[in-house]
Short mmCIF file of C-alpha atoms and ligand atoms in Angstrom, two decimals:
data_model
loop_
_atom_site.label_atom_id
_atom_site.label_comp_id
_atom_site.label_asym_id
_atom_site.label_seq_id
_atom_site.Cartn_x
_atom_site.Cartn_y
_atom_site.Cartn_z
CA MET A 178 -119.72 -37.82 119.02
CA PHE A 179 -118.71 -35.79 122.26
CA THR A 180 -118.48 -32.44 123.81
CA LEU A 181 -115.39 -31.30 126.38
CA ASN A 182 -117.02 -30.17 129.59
CA LEU A 183 -113.75 -28.54 130.85
CA LYS A 184 -115.63 -26.87 134.02
CA TYR A 185 -113.46 -27.69 137.19
CA GLU A 186 -113.16 -26.43 141.07
CA ILE A 187 -109.95 -27.06 142.26
CA TYR A 188 -107.90 -25.86 145.44
CA TYR A 189 -104.40 -25.43 146.38
CA ASP A 190 -102.44 -24.99 149.76
CA LYS A 191 -103.13 -21.20 149.53
CA ASP A 192 -106.99 -21.67 149.35
CA VAL A 193 -106.90 -23.71 152.49
CA ASP A 194 -106.64 -22.80 156.36
CA LEU A 195 -105.72 -25.78 158.31
CA SER A 196 -107.22 -24.43 161.54
CA ILE A 197 -110.49 -25.70 161.10
CA LEU A 198 -108.81 -29.23 162.22
CA ARG A 199 -106.30 -27.89 164.85
CA ASN A 200 -108.06 -28.93 167.99
CA LYS A 201 -109.74 -32.16 166.39
CA ILE A 202 -108.54 -35.65 166.95
CA ILE A 203 -108.59 -37.67 163.80
CA ALA A 204 -108.52 -41.42 163.82
CA ILE A 205 -106.88 -43.32 161.07
CA ILE A 206 -108.80 -46.37 160.89
CA GLY A 207 -106.45 -49.03 158.90
CA TYR A 208 -102.67 -48.60 158.81
CA GLY A 209 -102.11 -50.23 155.23
CA ASN A 210 -101.04 -48.35 152.04
CA GLN A 211 -103.11 -45.07 152.30
CA GLY A 212 -103.37 -45.48 156.23
CA ARG A 213 -99.90 -45.03 156.93
CA ALA A 214 -99.15 -42.27 154.39
CA HIS A 215 -102.31 -40.33 155.64
CA ALA A 216 -101.18 -40.70 159.21
CA LEU A 217 -97.45 -39.88 158.79
CA ASN A 218 -98.63 -36.61 156.62
CA ILE A 219 -101.49 -35.49 158.88
CA ARG A 220 -99.06 -35.77 161.82
CA ASP A 221 -96.18 -33.96 159.91
CA SER A 222 -98.60 -31.14 159.17
CA GLY A 223 -98.97 -30.37 163.16
CA LEU A 224 -102.53 -32.30 163.63
CA LYS A 225 -103.05 -34.90 166.46
CA VAL A 226 -103.64 -38.44 164.93
CA ILE A 227 -104.36 -41.62 166.46
CA VAL A 228 -104.55 -45.09 164.83
CA GLY A 229 -107.48 -47.96 165.03
CA ASN A 230 -106.30 -51.02 163.97
CA ILE A 231 -106.52 -54.55 164.87
CA ASP A 232 -103.52 -56.09 167.13
CA ASP A 233 -101.02 -57.50 164.45
CA GLU A 234 -98.23 -56.26 162.43
CA TYR A 235 -99.60 -53.44 160.88
CA GLY A 236 -100.89 -52.42 164.70
CA ASP A 237 -97.22 -52.58 165.63
CA LYS A 238 -95.79 -50.50 162.61
CA ALA A 239 -97.93 -47.97 163.65
CA LYS A 240 -96.80 -48.03 167.18
CA LYS A 241 -93.29 -48.25 166.03
CA ASP A 242 -94.15 -44.93 163.97
CA GLY A 243 -94.94 -43.32 167.39
CA PHE A 244 -98.35 -43.41 166.93
CA GLU A 245 -100.99 -44.35 170.01
CA VAL A 246 -103.19 -47.32 168.54
CA TYR A 247 -106.29 -48.64 169.91
CA ALA A 248 -108.91 -51.20 168.64
CA ILE A 249 -111.22 -49.72 166.04
CA ASP A 250 -114.23 -49.06 167.81
CA ARG A 251 -112.08 -47.01 170.92
CA ALA A 252 -110.36 -45.06 168.35
CA SER A 253 -113.65 -44.06 166.66
CA ALA A 254 -114.98 -43.03 170.22
CA LEU A 255 -111.94 -40.70 171.19
CA ALA A 256 -111.71 -39.30 167.28
CA ASP A 257 -113.59 -36.19 166.17
CA VAL A 258 -112.69 -37.29 162.43
CA VAL A 259 -112.75 -40.80 161.43
CA PHE A 260 -110.66 -41.55 158.56
CA ILE A 261 -111.80 -45.15 157.18
CA LEU A 262 -108.84 -46.53 155.18
CA LEU A 263 -109.70 -50.10 155.17
CA PRO A 264 -109.60 -52.07 151.67
CA ASP A 265 -113.21 -51.25 150.28
CA GLU A 266 -114.65 -54.61 150.40
CA ILE A 267 -113.81 -55.05 154.50
CA GLN A 268 -115.45 -51.54 155.14
CA PRO A 269 -119.29 -52.06 155.68
CA GLU A 270 -118.58 -55.19 158.22
CA ILE A 271 -115.93 -53.14 160.33
CA TYR A 272 -117.93 -49.95 160.13
CA GLU A 273 -121.59 -51.68 161.11
CA LYS A 274 -119.34 -53.60 163.94
CA TYR A 275 -117.01 -50.96 165.04
CA VAL A 276 -117.56 -47.42 163.92
CA GLN A 277 -121.33 -46.76 163.42
CA ASN A 278 -122.50 -46.92 167.16
CA LYS A 279 -119.50 -44.22 168.08
CA LEU A 280 -120.94 -41.43 165.87
CA LYS A 281 -122.61 -38.79 166.93
CA LYS A 282 -123.39 -35.11 166.24
CA GLY A 283 -120.63 -33.08 165.47
CA LYS A 284 -118.11 -35.96 164.29
CA ILE A 285 -116.91 -36.22 160.80
CA LEU A 286 -116.65 -39.59 158.96
CA CYS A 287 -114.09 -39.60 156.01
CA PHE A 288 -113.31 -42.06 153.39
CA ALA A 289 -110.58 -42.50 150.51
CA SER A 290 -112.96 -43.86 147.86
CA GLY A 291 -116.86 -43.16 147.09
CA PHE A 292 -117.43 -46.99 146.72
CA ALA A 293 -119.04 -47.97 150.23
CA ILE A 294 -121.42 -44.42 150.17
CA HIS A 295 -121.83 -44.46 146.81
CA PHE A 296 -123.30 -48.47 146.03
CA GLY A 297 -125.27 -48.04 149.56
CA LEU A 298 -122.82 -50.18 151.64
CA ILE A 299 -122.56 -47.89 154.47
CA SER A 300 -125.33 -45.49 155.38
CA PRO A 301 -123.93 -43.00 158.06
CA PRO A 302 -126.47 -41.12 160.54
CA GLU A 303 -127.66 -37.86 159.25
CA CYS A 304 -126.03 -36.16 162.28
CA VAL A 305 -122.37 -36.77 160.94
CA ASP A 306 -120.75 -34.89 158.12
CA VAL A 307 -119.59 -37.77 155.36
CA VAL A 308 -116.62 -36.57 153.33
CA MET A 309 -114.06 -37.94 150.92
CA GLU A 310 -110.48 -36.86 149.99
CA ALA A 311 -109.25 -39.75 147.39
CA PRO A 312 -105.67 -39.48 146.23
CA ARG A 313 -105.12 -40.36 142.63
CA MET A 314 -101.95 -41.83 143.69
CA LEU A 315 -100.68 -45.10 145.21
CA GLY A 316 -99.69 -45.21 149.40
CA ILE A 317 -96.42 -45.14 148.92
CA GLY A 318 -96.44 -41.96 146.35
CA VAL A 319 -98.71 -40.13 148.97
CA ARG A 320 -96.50 -40.14 151.40
CA ASP A 321 -93.09 -39.62 149.13
CA SER A 322 -94.62 -36.71 147.28
CA PHE A 323 -95.56 -34.91 150.50
CA ALA A 324 -91.55 -35.52 151.73
CA LYS A 325 -90.54 -34.04 148.74
CA ARG A 326 -93.13 -31.37 148.96
CA ARG A 327 -94.45 -31.92 145.86
CA GLY A 328 -97.91 -33.29 146.95
CA TYR A 329 -100.30 -35.36 144.87
CA PRO A 330 -103.68 -34.80 142.70
CA THR A 331 -106.78 -35.67 144.84
CA LEU A 332 -110.50 -35.89 144.27
CA VAL A 333 -112.40 -34.41 147.57
CA ALA A 334 -116.04 -34.73 147.78
CA VAL A 335 -118.94 -34.04 150.53
CA HIS A 336 -121.89 -36.19 150.80
CA GLN A 337 -123.29 -35.25 153.96
CA ASP A 338 -123.00 -31.69 155.37
CA ALA A 339 -124.44 -31.87 159.21
CA SER A 340 -122.20 -29.36 160.34
CA GLY A 341 -122.22 -26.62 157.40
CA GLN A 342 -118.37 -26.90 157.73
CA ALA A 343 -117.95 -30.30 155.71
CA LYS A 344 -116.41 -28.88 152.70
CA SER A 345 -113.72 -26.84 154.60
CA ILE A 346 -112.88 -29.85 156.42
CA VAL A 347 -112.29 -32.03 154.07
CA LEU A 348 -110.15 -29.52 152.16
CA GLY A 349 -108.19 -29.46 155.53
CA ILE A 350 -107.73 -32.92 155.58
CA ALA A 351 -106.36 -32.86 151.83
CA LYS A 352 -103.84 -30.02 152.64
CA ALA A 353 -102.81 -31.84 156.12
CA SER A 354 -102.24 -34.97 153.80
CA GLY A 355 -100.35 -33.04 150.78
CA GLY A 356 -103.33 -33.12 148.11
CA THR A 357 -103.74 -29.22 148.15
CA LYS A 358 -100.00 -29.53 146.57
CA GLY A 359 -100.92 -31.35 143.64
CA GLY A 360 -104.51 -30.00 143.44
CA ALA A 361 -107.83 -30.82 145.14
CA PHE A 362 -110.57 -31.04 142.66
CA MET A 363 -114.05 -31.08 144.10
CA SER A 364 -115.76 -34.17 142.92
CA SER A 365 -118.71 -36.34 144.12
CA PHE A 366 -118.68 -39.94 145.81
CA ARG A 367 -120.35 -41.14 142.60
CA GLU A 368 -117.87 -39.82 140.31
CA GLU A 369 -115.02 -41.30 142.14
CA ALA A 370 -116.39 -44.90 142.50
CA VAL A 371 -117.28 -44.97 138.92
CA LEU A 372 -114.60 -43.80 137.37
CA ASP A 373 -112.23 -45.78 139.64
CA LEU A 374 -113.73 -49.13 138.58
CA PHE A 375 -114.01 -48.31 135.22
CA THR A 376 -110.55 -47.42 134.96
CA GLU A 377 -109.70 -50.91 136.51
CA GLN A 378 -112.38 -52.78 134.26
CA GLY A 379 -111.82 -50.86 131.14
CA CYS A 380 -108.30 -49.83 130.13
CA LEU A 381 -106.45 -51.57 132.87
CA ALA A 382 -108.29 -55.23 132.61
CA GLY A 383 -107.78 -54.91 128.95
CA LEU A 384 -103.94 -54.44 129.21
CA TYR A 385 -103.44 -57.40 131.29
CA ASP A 386 -105.27 -60.00 128.48
CA LEU A 387 -103.73 -58.04 125.76
CA PHE A 388 -100.26 -58.73 127.36
CA LYS A 389 -101.31 -62.22 127.84
CA ALA A 390 -102.62 -62.62 124.45
CA HIS A 391 -99.61 -60.92 122.92
CA PHE A 392 -97.32 -62.92 124.98
CA GLU A 393 -99.44 -66.49 123.58
CA VAL A 394 -99.35 -65.29 119.89
CA ALA A 395 -95.62 -64.74 119.90
CA VAL A 396 -94.48 -68.29 121.80
CA GLU A 397 -96.95 -70.12 119.40
CA ALA A 398 -95.05 -68.66 116.49
CA GLY A 399 -91.84 -69.93 118.02
CA TYR A 400 -90.40 -67.10 119.68
CA ASN A 401 -88.30 -67.30 122.98
CA PRO A 402 -90.79 -66.59 125.84
CA LEU A 403 -87.71 -64.83 127.55
CA VAL A 404 -87.20 -62.54 125.06
CA VAL A 405 -90.76 -61.80 124.39
CA VAL A 406 -91.72 -61.05 128.02
CA LEU A 407 -88.36 -58.97 128.67
CA GLU A 408 -89.60 -57.16 125.32
CA LEU A 409 -92.82 -56.43 126.44
CA TRP A 410 -92.75 -55.40 130.39
CA LYS A 411 -89.87 -57.18 132.32
CA SER A 412 -86.99 -54.95 130.92
CA GLY A 413 -88.53 -52.07 132.47
CA GLU A 414 -89.08 -49.81 128.96
CA ILE A 415 -92.44 -49.55 129.66
CA LEU A 416 -91.97 -47.72 133.00
CA GLU A 417 -90.34 -45.17 131.04
CA GLU A 418 -93.04 -45.10 128.37
CA VAL A 419 -95.74 -44.55 131.21
CA LYS A 420 -93.67 -41.78 132.99
CA ALA A 421 -93.34 -40.04 129.32
CA TRP A 422 -97.44 -40.23 129.07
CA THR A 423 -97.81 -38.56 132.25
CA GLU A 424 -95.29 -35.72 131.80
CA ILE A 425 -95.34 -35.23 127.79
CA GLY A 426 -98.98 -36.86 126.72
CA LEU A 427 -100.33 -40.19 125.72
CA PHE A 428 -99.94 -39.07 122.08
CA LYS A 429 -97.45 -36.40 122.35
CA GLN A 430 -94.79 -38.36 123.53
CA MET A 431 -94.83 -40.59 120.22
CA SER A 432 -92.52 -38.12 118.81
CA MET A 433 -89.92 -40.09 120.86
CA HIS A 434 -90.31 -43.27 119.08
CA SER A 435 -88.75 -44.18 115.64
CA LEU A 436 -91.31 -42.94 112.60
CA THR A 437 -91.46 -47.03 112.07
CA SER A 438 -92.69 -47.67 115.56
CA GLN A 439 -95.14 -44.78 115.10
CA TYR A 440 -96.54 -45.94 111.76
CA GLY A 441 -96.97 -49.48 113.15
CA SER A 442 -98.87 -48.20 116.19
CA LEU A 443 -101.26 -45.52 114.53
CA THR A 444 -102.19 -48.18 111.54
CA ARG A 445 -102.47 -51.55 113.83
CA GLY A 446 -103.98 -50.30 117.12
CA PRO A 447 -107.21 -49.25 115.74
CA LEU A 448 -107.83 -52.86 114.16
CA LEU A 449 -107.42 -53.86 117.71
CA VAL A 450 -109.31 -51.87 119.58
CA THR A 451 -112.64 -51.51 117.29
CA HIS A 452 -116.60 -50.66 117.87
CA GLU A 453 -117.07 -54.01 119.45
CA THR A 454 -114.47 -53.12 122.14
CA LYS A 455 -116.07 -49.52 122.62
CA ARG A 456 -119.51 -51.59 122.86
CA THR A 457 -118.09 -53.83 125.39
CA LEU A 458 -116.40 -50.84 127.26
CA LYS A 459 -119.76 -49.04 127.29
CA LYS A 460 -121.80 -52.14 128.59
CA HIS A 461 -118.50 -52.30 131.40
CA LEU A 462 -119.86 -48.78 132.47
CA GLU A 463 -123.35 -49.29 132.46
CA ASP A 464 -122.89 -52.44 134.82
CA ILE A 465 -120.88 -50.24 137.45
CA GLN A 466 -123.19 -47.31 137.17
CA ASN A 467 -126.33 -49.27 137.71
CA GLY A 468 -124.67 -51.16 140.54
CA MET A 469 -124.93 -54.57 139.14
CA PHE A 470 -121.08 -54.72 139.29
CA ALA A 471 -121.32 -54.02 143.14
CA GLN A 472 -124.12 -56.40 143.84
CA GLU A 473 -122.29 -58.94 141.76
CA TRP A 474 -119.19 -58.55 143.77
CA ILE A 475 -120.79 -58.46 147.12
CA ALA A 476 -122.47 -61.72 146.50
CA GLU A 477 -119.01 -63.30 145.51
CA GLN A 478 -117.79 -62.17 148.78
CA ASN A 479 -120.80 -63.52 150.82
CA ALA A 480 -119.91 -67.04 148.90
CA GLY A 481 -116.51 -67.05 149.92
CA LYS A 482 -114.80 -65.69 146.68
CA PRO A 483 -115.35 -69.00 144.57
CA SER A 484 -115.02 -67.33 141.07
CA PHE A 485 -112.50 -64.81 142.37
CA SER A 486 -110.02 -67.48 143.73
CA LYS A 487 -110.37 -69.63 140.55
CA LEU A 488 -109.50 -66.84 138.30
CA LYS A 489 -106.69 -65.96 140.48
CA LYS A 490 -105.32 -69.52 140.26
CA ARG A 491 -105.54 -69.39 136.59
CA VAL A 492 -103.49 -66.54 136.23
CA LEU A 493 -100.57 -67.34 138.55
CA GLU A 494 -100.30 -70.63 136.69
CA HIS A 495 -100.04 -69.23 133.33
CA PRO A 496 -96.47 -70.24 131.89
CA ILE A 497 -95.79 -66.13 132.49
CA ASN A 498 -95.13 -66.55 135.80
CA LYS A 499 -92.26 -68.86 135.20
CA ILE A 500 -90.99 -66.78 132.50
CA GLU A 501 -90.58 -64.12 135.30
CA GLU A 502 -88.79 -66.17 137.61
CA GLU A 503 -86.23 -67.34 135.22
CA LEU A 504 -85.48 -63.61 134.03
CA ASP A 505 -85.40 -62.66 137.38
CA LYS A 506 -82.31 -65.19 137.84
CA LEU A 507 -80.77 -63.65 134.52
CA VAL A 508 -81.30 -59.91 134.57
CA TYR A 509 -80.09 -57.02 136.35
CA LYS A 510 -77.29 -59.29 137.75
CA LYS A 511 -74.25 -57.83 139.02
P1 NDP B 1169 -104.99 -51.65 152.68
O1 NDP B 1169 -104.85 -53.08 152.02
O2 NDP B 1169 -103.50 -51.39 152.41
O3 NDP B 1169 -105.45 -51.90 153.92
C1 NDP B 1169 -104.75 -52.70 154.89
C2 NDP B 1169 -105.63 -52.41 156.17
O4 NDP B 1169 -106.82 -52.54 156.20
C3 NDP B 1169 -104.41 -52.87 157.22
O5 NDP B 1169 -104.25 -51.66 158.21
C4 NDP B 1169 -105.20 -53.90 157.54
O6 NDP B 1169 -105.17 -54.25 158.49
C5 NDP B 1169 -106.65 -53.67 157.65
N1 NDP B 1169 -107.59 -54.39 157.13
C6 NDP B 1169 -107.70 -55.50 156.31
N2 NDP B 1169 -108.41 -56.34 156.68
C7 NDP B 1169 -109.06 -56.13 157.85
C8 NDP B 1169 -110.07 -56.72 158.53
N3 NDP B 1169 -110.90 -57.62 158.13
N4 NDP B 1169 -110.55 -56.08 159.83
C9 NDP B 1169 -109.71 -55.01 160.50
N5 NDP B 1169 -108.80 -54.60 159.36
C10 NDP B 1169 -108.56 -54.86 158.57
O7 NDP B 1169 -105.81 -50.30 151.90
P2 NDP B 1169 -105.43 -49.09 151.04
O8 NDP B 1169 -104.89 -48.30 151.81
O9 NDP B 1169 -105.19 -49.83 149.70
O10 NDP B 1169 -106.99 -48.87 150.60
C11 NDP B 1169 -107.82 -47.80 151.66
C12 NDP B 1169 -108.80 -47.05 151.22
O11 NDP B 1169 -107.82 -45.91 150.03
C13 NDP B 1169 -109.67 -47.78 150.40
O12 NDP B 1169 -111.02 -47.15 150.36
C14 NDP B 1169 -108.80 -47.31 148.89
O13 NDP B 1169 -110.34 -47.56 148.09
C15 NDP B 1169 -108.55 -46.14 148.92
N6 NDP B 1169 -107.48 -45.82 148.00
C16 NDP B 1169 -106.57 -46.86 147.76
C17 NDP B 1169 -105.53 -46.35 147.00
C18 NDP B 1169 -104.25 -47.43 146.89
O14 NDP B 1169 -103.25 -46.85 145.74
N7 NDP B 1169 -104.11 -48.22 147.39
C19 NDP B 1169 -105.69 -45.38 145.94
C20 NDP B 1169 -106.78 -44.13 146.17
C21 NDP B 1169 -107.76 -44.63 147.22
P3 NDP B 1169 -104.50 -55.80 159.11
O15 NDP B 1169 -103.75 -56.39 157.81
O16 NDP B 1169 -103.94 -55.63 160.39
O17 NDP B 1169 -105.79 -56.68 159.24
#
């Protein structure tokens, strides 16, 4: 069926020397989820950080956090390392308008995802290093885990090594951000971009629809929708379960559940996820790999996101939303 390829190249704090970044200015472009966390962590690691953001509340937050905040083009001009921490769909436009013409020999362009480079939406000049430090963690976790000295796991990659030092530089960025505490896996822009989208469109996408279908079936059968949603996710029990997946193991944690629960899951699960489901997953993966999904998403954005808006409106009008609001009034009230 498949062979397990367990090859890896991983780096920890002890393997990485930060001195390669000591005299460099690192511009964090975008002060959102990852931007703020990285800016704070890298500064706390003793490096020089500036922020590039448009002049609004995110920019104000960066100023309040004590950073020098510049317009994106100015920050890109001042920096040695330009770390793009904008949403993936915005990156090509901002890069073209404000970053591209500030790049020159000796500079480093860094991303936290492989999307724009792998799908050819950004093509940097050959004279710069192009690297990636992509946390496997939400922004808030990137900051929290740094503060607790635990760090987070991350994927690092080199797309272009103009200086001959790109790998040491990206590992330095990972160390300063907290990524080599959790472990920095050598990866590639392709691997990150494809697997990230496949997770979103495979397992996660399926979960949303499975929860919705499960809710509909139970409610159509006459069960109290409040209890159905409470049972499914609103009680927070599922958080404990997901925590156990990460700490104990996806299947190993099953022994924390009753035998009845285990028997029910093991016999009924395979009837829900069939060969047909696997065929669909394979098609999703192929569409990601051959760039079809990226093209579709770019066309959708260029057209003003009509399908996206319709789909989003539809789910936000689903009765589930009303039930959640009712539960918010009832559960965990003092
Ligand atoms: P956010 O959505 O949190 O980024 C918001 C930032 O982008 C803000 O500073 C915002 O500024 C700025 N921004 C948004 N639109 C524009 C615009 N049109 N012009 C200028 N600035 C704009 O992004 P994330 O932190 O979630 O993602 C950043 C990168 O990190 C992405 O490459 C993502 O794939 C990657 N990543 C994200 C993870 C996550 O958990 N979120 C995990 C791992 C990687 P303002 O609002 O002021 O316009």
